mmCIF file of C-alpha atoms in Angstrom:
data_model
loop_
_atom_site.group_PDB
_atom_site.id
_atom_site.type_symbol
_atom_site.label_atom_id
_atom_site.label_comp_id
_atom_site.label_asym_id
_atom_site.label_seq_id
_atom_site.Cartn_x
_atom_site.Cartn_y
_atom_site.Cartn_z
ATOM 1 C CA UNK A 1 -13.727 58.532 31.705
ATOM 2 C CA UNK A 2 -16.265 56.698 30.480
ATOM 3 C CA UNK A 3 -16.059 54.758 27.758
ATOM 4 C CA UNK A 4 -17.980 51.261 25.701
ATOM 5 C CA UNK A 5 -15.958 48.568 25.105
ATOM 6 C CA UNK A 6 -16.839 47.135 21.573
ATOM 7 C CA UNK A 7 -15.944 42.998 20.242
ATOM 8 C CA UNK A 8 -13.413 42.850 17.811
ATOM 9 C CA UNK A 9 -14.635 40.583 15.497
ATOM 10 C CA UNK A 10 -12.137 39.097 12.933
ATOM 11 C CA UNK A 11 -11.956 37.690 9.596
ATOM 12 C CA UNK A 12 -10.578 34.109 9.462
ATOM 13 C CA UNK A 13 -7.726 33.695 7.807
ATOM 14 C CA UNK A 14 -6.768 31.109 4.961
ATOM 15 C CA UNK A 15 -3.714 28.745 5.928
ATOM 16 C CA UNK A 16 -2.026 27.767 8.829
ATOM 17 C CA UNK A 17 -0.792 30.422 11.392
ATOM 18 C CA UNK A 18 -4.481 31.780 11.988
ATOM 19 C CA UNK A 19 -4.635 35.111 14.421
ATOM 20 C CA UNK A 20 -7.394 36.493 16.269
ATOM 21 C CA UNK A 21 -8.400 39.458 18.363
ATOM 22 C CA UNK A 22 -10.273 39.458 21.723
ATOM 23 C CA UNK A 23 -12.054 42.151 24.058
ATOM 24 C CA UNK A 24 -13.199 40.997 27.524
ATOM 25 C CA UNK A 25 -15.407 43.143 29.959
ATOM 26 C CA UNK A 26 -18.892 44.887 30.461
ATOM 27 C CA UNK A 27 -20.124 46.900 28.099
ATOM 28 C CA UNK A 28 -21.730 48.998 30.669
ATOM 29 C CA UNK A 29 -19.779 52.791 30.261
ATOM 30 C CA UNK A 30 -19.521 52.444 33.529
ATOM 31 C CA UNK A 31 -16.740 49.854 33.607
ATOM 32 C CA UNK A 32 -13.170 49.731 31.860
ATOM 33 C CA UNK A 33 -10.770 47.275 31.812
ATOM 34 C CA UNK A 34 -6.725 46.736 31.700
ATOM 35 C CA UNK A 35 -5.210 43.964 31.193
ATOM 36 C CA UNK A 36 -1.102 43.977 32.231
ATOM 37 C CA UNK A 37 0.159 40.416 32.405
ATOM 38 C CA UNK A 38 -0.294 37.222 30.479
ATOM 39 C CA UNK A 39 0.837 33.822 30.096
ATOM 40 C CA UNK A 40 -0.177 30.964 27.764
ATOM 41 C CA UNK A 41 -1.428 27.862 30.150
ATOM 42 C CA UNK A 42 -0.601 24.168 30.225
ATOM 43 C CA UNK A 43 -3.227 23.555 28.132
ATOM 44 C CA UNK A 44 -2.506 25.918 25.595
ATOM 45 C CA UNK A 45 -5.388 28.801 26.704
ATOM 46 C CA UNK A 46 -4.477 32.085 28.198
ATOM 47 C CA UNK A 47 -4.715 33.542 31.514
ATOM 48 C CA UNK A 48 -4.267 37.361 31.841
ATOM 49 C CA UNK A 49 -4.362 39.809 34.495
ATOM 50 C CA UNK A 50 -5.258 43.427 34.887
ATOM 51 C CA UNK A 51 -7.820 45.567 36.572
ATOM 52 C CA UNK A 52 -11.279 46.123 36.242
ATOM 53 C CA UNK A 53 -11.975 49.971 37.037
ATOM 54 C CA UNK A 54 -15.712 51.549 37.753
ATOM 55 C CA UNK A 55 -16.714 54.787 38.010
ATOM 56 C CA UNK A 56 -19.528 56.417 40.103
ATOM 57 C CA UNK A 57 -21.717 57.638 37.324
ATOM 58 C CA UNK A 58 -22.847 60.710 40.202
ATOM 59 C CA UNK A 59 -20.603 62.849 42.201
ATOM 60 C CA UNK A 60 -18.132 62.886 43.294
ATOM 61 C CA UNK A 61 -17.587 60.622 40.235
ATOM 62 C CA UNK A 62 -14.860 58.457 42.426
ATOM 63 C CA UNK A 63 -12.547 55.446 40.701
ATOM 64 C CA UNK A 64 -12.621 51.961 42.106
ATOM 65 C CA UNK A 65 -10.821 48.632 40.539
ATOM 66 C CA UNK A 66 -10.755 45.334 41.537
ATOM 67 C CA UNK A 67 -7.855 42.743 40.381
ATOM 68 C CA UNK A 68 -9.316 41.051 37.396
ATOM 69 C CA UNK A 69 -8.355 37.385 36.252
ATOM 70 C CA UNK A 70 -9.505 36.100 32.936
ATOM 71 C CA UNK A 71 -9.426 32.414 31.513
ATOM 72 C CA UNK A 72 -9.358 31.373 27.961
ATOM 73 C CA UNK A 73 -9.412 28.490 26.020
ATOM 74 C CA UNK A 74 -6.597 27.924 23.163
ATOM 75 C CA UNK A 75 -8.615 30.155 20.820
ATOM 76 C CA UNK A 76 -9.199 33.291 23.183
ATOM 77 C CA UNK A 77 -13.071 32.151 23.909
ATOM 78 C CA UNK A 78 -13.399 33.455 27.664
ATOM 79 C CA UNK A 79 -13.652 30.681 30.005
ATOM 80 C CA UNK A 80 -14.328 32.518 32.884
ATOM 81 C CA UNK A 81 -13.256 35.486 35.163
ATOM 82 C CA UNK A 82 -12.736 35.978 38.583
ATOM 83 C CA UNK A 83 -12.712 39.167 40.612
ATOM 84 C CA UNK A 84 -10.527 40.542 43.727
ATOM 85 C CA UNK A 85 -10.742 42.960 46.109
ATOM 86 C CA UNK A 86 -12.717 44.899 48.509
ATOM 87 C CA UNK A 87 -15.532 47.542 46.809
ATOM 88 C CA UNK A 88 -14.643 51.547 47.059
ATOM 89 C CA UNK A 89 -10.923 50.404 47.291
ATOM 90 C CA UNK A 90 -7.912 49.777 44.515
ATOM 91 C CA UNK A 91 -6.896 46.497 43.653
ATOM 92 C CA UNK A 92 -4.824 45.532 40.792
ATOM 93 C CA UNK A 93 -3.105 42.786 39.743
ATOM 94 C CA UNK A 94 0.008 43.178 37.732
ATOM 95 C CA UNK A 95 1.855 39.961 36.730
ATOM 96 C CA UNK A 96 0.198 36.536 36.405
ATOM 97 C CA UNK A 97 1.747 32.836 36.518
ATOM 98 C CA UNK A 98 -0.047 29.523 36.181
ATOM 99 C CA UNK A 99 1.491 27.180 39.417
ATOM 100 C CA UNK A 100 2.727 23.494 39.417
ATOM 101 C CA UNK A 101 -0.748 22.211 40.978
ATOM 102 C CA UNK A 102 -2.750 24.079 37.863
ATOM 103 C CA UNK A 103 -3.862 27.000 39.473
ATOM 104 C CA UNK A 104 -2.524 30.707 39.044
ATOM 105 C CA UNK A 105 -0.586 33.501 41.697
ATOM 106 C CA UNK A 106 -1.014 36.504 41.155
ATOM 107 C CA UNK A 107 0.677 39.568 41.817
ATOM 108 C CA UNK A 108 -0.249 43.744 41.979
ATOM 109 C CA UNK A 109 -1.053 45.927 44.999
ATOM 110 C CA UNK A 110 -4.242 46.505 47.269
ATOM 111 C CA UNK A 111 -5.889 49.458 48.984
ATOM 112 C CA UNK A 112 -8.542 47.019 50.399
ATOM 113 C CA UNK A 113 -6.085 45.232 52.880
ATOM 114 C CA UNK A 114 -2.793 45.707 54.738
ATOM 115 C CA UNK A 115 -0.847 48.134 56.285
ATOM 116 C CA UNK A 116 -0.538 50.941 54.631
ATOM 117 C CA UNK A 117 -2.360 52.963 51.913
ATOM 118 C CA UNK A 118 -1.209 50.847 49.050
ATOM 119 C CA UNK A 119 -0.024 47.002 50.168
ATOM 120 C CA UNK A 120 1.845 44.612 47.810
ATOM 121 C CA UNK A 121 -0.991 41.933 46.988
ATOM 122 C CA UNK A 122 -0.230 37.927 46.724
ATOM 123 C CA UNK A 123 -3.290 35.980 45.688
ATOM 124 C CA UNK A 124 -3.548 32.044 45.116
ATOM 125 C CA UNK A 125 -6.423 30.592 43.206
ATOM 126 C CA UNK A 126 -6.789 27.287 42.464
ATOM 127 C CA UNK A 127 -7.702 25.804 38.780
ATOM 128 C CA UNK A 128 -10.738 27.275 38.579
ATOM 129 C CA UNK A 129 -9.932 30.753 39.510
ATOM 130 C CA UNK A 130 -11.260 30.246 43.156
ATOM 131 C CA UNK A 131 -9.281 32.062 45.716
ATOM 132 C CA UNK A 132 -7.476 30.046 48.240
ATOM 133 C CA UNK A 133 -5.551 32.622 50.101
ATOM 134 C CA UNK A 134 -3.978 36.209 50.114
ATOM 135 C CA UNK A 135 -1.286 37.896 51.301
ATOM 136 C CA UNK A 136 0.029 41.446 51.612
ATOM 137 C CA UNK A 137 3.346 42.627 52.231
ATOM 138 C CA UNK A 138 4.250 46.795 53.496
ATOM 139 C CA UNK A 139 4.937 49.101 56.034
ATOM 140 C CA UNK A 140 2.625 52.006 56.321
ATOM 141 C CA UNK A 141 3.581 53.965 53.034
ATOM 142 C CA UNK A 142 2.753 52.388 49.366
ATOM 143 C CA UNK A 143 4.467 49.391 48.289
ATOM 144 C CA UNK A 144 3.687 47.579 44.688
ATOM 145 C CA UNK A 145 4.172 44.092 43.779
ATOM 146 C CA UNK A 146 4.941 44.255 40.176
ATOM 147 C CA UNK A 147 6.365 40.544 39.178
ATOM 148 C CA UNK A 148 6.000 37.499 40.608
ATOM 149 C CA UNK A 149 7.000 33.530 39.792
ATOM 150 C CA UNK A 150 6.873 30.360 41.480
ATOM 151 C CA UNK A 151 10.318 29.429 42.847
ATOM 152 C CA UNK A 152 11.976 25.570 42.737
ATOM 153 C CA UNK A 153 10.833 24.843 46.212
ATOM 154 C CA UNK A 154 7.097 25.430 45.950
ATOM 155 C CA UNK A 155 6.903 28.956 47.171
ATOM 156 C CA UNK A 156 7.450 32.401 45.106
ATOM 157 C CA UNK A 157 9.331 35.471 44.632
ATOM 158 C CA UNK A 158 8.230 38.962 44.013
ATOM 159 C CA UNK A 159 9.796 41.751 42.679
ATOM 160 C CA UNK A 160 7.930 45.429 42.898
ATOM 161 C CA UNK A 161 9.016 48.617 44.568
ATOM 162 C CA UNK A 162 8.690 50.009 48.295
ATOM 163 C CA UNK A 163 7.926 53.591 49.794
ATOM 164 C CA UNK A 164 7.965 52.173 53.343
ATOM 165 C CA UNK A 165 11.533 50.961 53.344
ATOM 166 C CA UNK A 166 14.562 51.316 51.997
ATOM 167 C CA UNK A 167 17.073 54.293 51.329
ATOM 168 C CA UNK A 168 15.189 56.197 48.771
ATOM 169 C CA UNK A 169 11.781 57.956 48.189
ATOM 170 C CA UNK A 170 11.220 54.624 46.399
ATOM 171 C CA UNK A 171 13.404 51.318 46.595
ATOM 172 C CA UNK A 172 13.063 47.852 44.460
ATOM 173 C CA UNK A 173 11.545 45.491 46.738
ATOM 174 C CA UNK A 174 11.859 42.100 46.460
ATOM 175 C CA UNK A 175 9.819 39.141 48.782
ATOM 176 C CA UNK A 176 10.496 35.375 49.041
ATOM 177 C CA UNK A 177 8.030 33.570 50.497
ATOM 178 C CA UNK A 178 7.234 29.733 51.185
ATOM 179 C CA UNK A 179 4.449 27.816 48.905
ATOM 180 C CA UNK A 180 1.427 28.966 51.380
ATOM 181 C CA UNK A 181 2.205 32.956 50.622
ATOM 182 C CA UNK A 182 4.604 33.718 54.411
ATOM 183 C CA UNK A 183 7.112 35.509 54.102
ATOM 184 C CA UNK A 184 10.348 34.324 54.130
ATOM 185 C CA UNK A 185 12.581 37.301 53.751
ATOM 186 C CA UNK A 186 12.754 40.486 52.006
ATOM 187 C CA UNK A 187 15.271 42.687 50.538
ATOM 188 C CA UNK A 188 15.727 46.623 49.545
ATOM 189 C CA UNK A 189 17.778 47.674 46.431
ATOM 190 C CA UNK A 190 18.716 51.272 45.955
ATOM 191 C CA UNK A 191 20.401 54.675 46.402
ATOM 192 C CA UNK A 192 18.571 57.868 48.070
ATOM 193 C CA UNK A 193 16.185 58.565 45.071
ATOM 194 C CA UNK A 194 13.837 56.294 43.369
ATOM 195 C CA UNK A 195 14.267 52.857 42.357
ATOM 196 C CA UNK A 196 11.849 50.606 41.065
ATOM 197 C CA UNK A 197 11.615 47.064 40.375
ATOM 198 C CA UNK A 198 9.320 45.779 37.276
ATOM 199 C CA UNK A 199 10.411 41.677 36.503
ATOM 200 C CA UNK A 200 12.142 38.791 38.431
ATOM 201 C CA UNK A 201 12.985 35.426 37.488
ATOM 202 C CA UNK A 202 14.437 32.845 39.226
ATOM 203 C CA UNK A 203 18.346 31.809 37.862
ATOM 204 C CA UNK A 204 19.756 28.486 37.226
ATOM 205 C CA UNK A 205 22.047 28.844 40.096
ATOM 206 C CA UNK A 206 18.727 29.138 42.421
ATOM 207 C CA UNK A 207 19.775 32.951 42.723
ATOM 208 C CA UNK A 208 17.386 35.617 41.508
ATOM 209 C CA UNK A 209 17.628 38.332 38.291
ATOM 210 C CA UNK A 210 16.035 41.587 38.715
ATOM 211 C CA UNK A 211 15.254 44.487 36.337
ATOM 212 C CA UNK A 212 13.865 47.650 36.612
ATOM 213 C CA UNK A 213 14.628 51.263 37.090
ATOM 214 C CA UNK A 214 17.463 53.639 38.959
ATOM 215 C CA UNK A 215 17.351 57.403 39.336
ATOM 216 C CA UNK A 216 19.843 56.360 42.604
ATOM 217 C CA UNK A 217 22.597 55.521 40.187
ATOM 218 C CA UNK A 218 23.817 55.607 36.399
ATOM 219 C CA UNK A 219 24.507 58.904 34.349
ATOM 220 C CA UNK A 220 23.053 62.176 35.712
ATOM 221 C CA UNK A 221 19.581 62.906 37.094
ATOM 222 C CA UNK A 222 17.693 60.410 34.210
ATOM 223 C CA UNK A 223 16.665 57.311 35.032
ATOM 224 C CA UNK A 224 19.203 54.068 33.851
ATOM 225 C CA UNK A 225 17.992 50.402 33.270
ATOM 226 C CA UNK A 226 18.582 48.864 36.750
ATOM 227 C CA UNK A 227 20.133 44.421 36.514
ATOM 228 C CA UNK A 228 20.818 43.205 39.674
ATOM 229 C CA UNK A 229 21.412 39.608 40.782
ATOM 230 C CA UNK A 230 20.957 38.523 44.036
ATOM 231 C CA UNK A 231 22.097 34.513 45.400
ATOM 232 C CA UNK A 232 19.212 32.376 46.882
ATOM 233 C CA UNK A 233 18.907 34.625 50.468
ATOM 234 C CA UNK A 234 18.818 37.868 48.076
ATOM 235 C CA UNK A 235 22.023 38.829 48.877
ATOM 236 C CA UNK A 236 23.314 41.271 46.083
ATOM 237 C CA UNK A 237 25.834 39.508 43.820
ATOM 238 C CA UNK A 238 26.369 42.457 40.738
ATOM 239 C CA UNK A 239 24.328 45.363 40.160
ATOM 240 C CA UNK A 240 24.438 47.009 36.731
ATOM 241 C CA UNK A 241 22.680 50.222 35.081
ATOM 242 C CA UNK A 242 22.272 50.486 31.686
ATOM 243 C CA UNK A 243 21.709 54.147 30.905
ATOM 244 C CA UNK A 244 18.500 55.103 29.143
ATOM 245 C CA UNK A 245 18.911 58.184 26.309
ATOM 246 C CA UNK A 246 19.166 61.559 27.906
ATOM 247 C CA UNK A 247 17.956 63.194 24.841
ATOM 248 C CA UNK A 248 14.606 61.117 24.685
ATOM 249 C CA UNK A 249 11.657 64.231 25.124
ATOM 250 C CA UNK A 250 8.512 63.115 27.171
ATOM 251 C CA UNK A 251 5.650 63.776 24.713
ATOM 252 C CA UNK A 252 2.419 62.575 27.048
ATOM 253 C CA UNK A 253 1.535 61.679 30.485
ATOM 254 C CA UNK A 254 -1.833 59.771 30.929
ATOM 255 C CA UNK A 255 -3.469 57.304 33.306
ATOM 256 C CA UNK A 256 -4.023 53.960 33.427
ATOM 257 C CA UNK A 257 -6.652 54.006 30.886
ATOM 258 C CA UNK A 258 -4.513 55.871 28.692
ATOM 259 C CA UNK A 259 -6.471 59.142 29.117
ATOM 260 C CA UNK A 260 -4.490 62.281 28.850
ATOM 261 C CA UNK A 261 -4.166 63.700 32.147
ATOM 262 C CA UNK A 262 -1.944 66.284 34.666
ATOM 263 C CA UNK A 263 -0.380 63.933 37.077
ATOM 264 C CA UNK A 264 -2.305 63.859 40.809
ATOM 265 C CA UNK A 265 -0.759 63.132 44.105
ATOM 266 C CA UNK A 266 -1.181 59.717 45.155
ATOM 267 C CA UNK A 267 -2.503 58.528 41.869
ATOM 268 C CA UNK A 268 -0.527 56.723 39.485
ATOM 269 C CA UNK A 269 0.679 57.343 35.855
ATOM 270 C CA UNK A 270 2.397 56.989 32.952
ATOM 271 C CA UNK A 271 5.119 58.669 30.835
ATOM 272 C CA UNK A 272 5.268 58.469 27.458
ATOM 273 C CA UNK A 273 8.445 59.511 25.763
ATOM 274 C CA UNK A 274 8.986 60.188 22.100
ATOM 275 C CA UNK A 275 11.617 56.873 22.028
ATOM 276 C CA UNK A 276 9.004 54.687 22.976
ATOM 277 C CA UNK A 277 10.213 54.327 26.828
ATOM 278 C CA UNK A 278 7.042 54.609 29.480
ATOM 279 C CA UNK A 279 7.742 55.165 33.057
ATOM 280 C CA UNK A 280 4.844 54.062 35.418
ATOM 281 C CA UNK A 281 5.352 56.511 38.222
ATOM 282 C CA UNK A 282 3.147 58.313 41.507
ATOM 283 C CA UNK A 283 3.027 61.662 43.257
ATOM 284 C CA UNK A 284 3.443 60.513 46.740
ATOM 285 C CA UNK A 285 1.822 62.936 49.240
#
């Protein structure tokens, strides 16, 4: 569990075209950090998004994260980093994007706050990183924002997956709400297994594109690519699978940090399969 997190340090290179390698968080063993979404900014730094997980160094050893939102310049020099979340909860923020006004929306889920155990999370921060307002979205199971984006009129959509509603054990769950973070609408996609959504984007036709994965649907019991593309109200327009190789063979299953583990109920993982396909899943009790 515990591990140091060491600076890269890198040799410059000669010519145009120069890389470079970053680490960003404590070096106290006590802390580890993810990061799971990034997006150059406006002026050509970096803001990324991820979790920041700590572990009780005494029994009963117990994990908590907070959403973790980093600032760089152009060069990867840390700028600074913000924090979210309540302390002895989960919070983590999956998918970043820099807004109109400068600042940056984030997107993830949050034990902290909400309805259920695990809420869809919706923060605003202004320029600076500073937290303007937040917003979760759930019934009284788990529900996981996993993408999000700033839509034409100011507000944003999100696409994640829901346990609370829907016809499966799991359905893709997609939000629209206005530019203060209210919800507009939402909409379930799915069959009566598990379905998850992982990206959105907004279309040129003011419609919405969604991808992710369908157990619901598709060839046998494996899991298929899931498309679907929904008009402006998220009213389904085509749904596709794309089926992903039955033969693939699942060589590890390990947590968020990437440890080698036996999966737990209600805490997530990750697949690992010998084509190179991961599957983020959870054991819901």
């Amino acid at each position: 569990m515990k591990k140091l997190l060491l600076l890269l340090l890198c040799v410059p290179l000669i010519g145009l075209g120069q890389g470079w390698e970053k680490t960003f968080g404590w070096s106290n063993e006590d802390y580890n950090e993810i990061g799971y979404s990034v997006q150059q900014t406006t002026d050509l730094g970096f803001i990324i998004t991820g979790v920041e997980l700590y572990t009780e160094d005494m029994p009963p050893y117990e994990d908590y994260s907070d959403v973790y939102l980093i600032k760089t310049d152009s060069s990867g020099i840390e700028q600074w980093s913000k924090r979210f979340g309540e302390e002895y909860y989960n919070d983590v923020g999956y998918s970043v994007q820099q807004t109109t006004d400068g600042g940056y929306v984030i997107t993830g889920y949050t034990e902290s706050f909400g309805n259920g155990s695990a809420d869809v999370y919706l923060i605003k921060t202004d320029a600076n990183g500073i937290e303007q307002w937040n917003k979760t979205f759930g019934g009284t199971d788990n529900d996981y924002g996993a993408s999000v984006q700033q839509t034409t009129d100011g507000g944003y959509i999100i696409a994640g997956y829901t346990y609370s509603f829907g016809n499966g054990s799991a359905d893709v769950y997609l939000i629209k709400t206005d530019a203060n973070g209210i919800e507009q609408w939402n909409k379930t996609f799915g069959g009566t297994s598990t379905d998850y959504g992982a990206s959105v984007q907004q279309t040129t036709d003011e419609g919405y594109i969604i991808t992710g994965y369908a157990e619901s649907f598709g060839n046998g019991d494996d899991e298929d690519v899931y498309l679907i593309k929904t008009d402006g109200n998220g009213n389904v327009t085509s749904e596709f699978t794309i089926p992903i190789n039955p033969n693939r063979k699942l060589e590890k299953v390990v947590d968020i940090l990437g440890r080698d583990i036996n999966p737990e109920k209600n805490k997530p993982f990750i697949e690992i399969y010998n084509d190179g396909t991961v599957e983020k899943k959870m054991i819901i009790e």
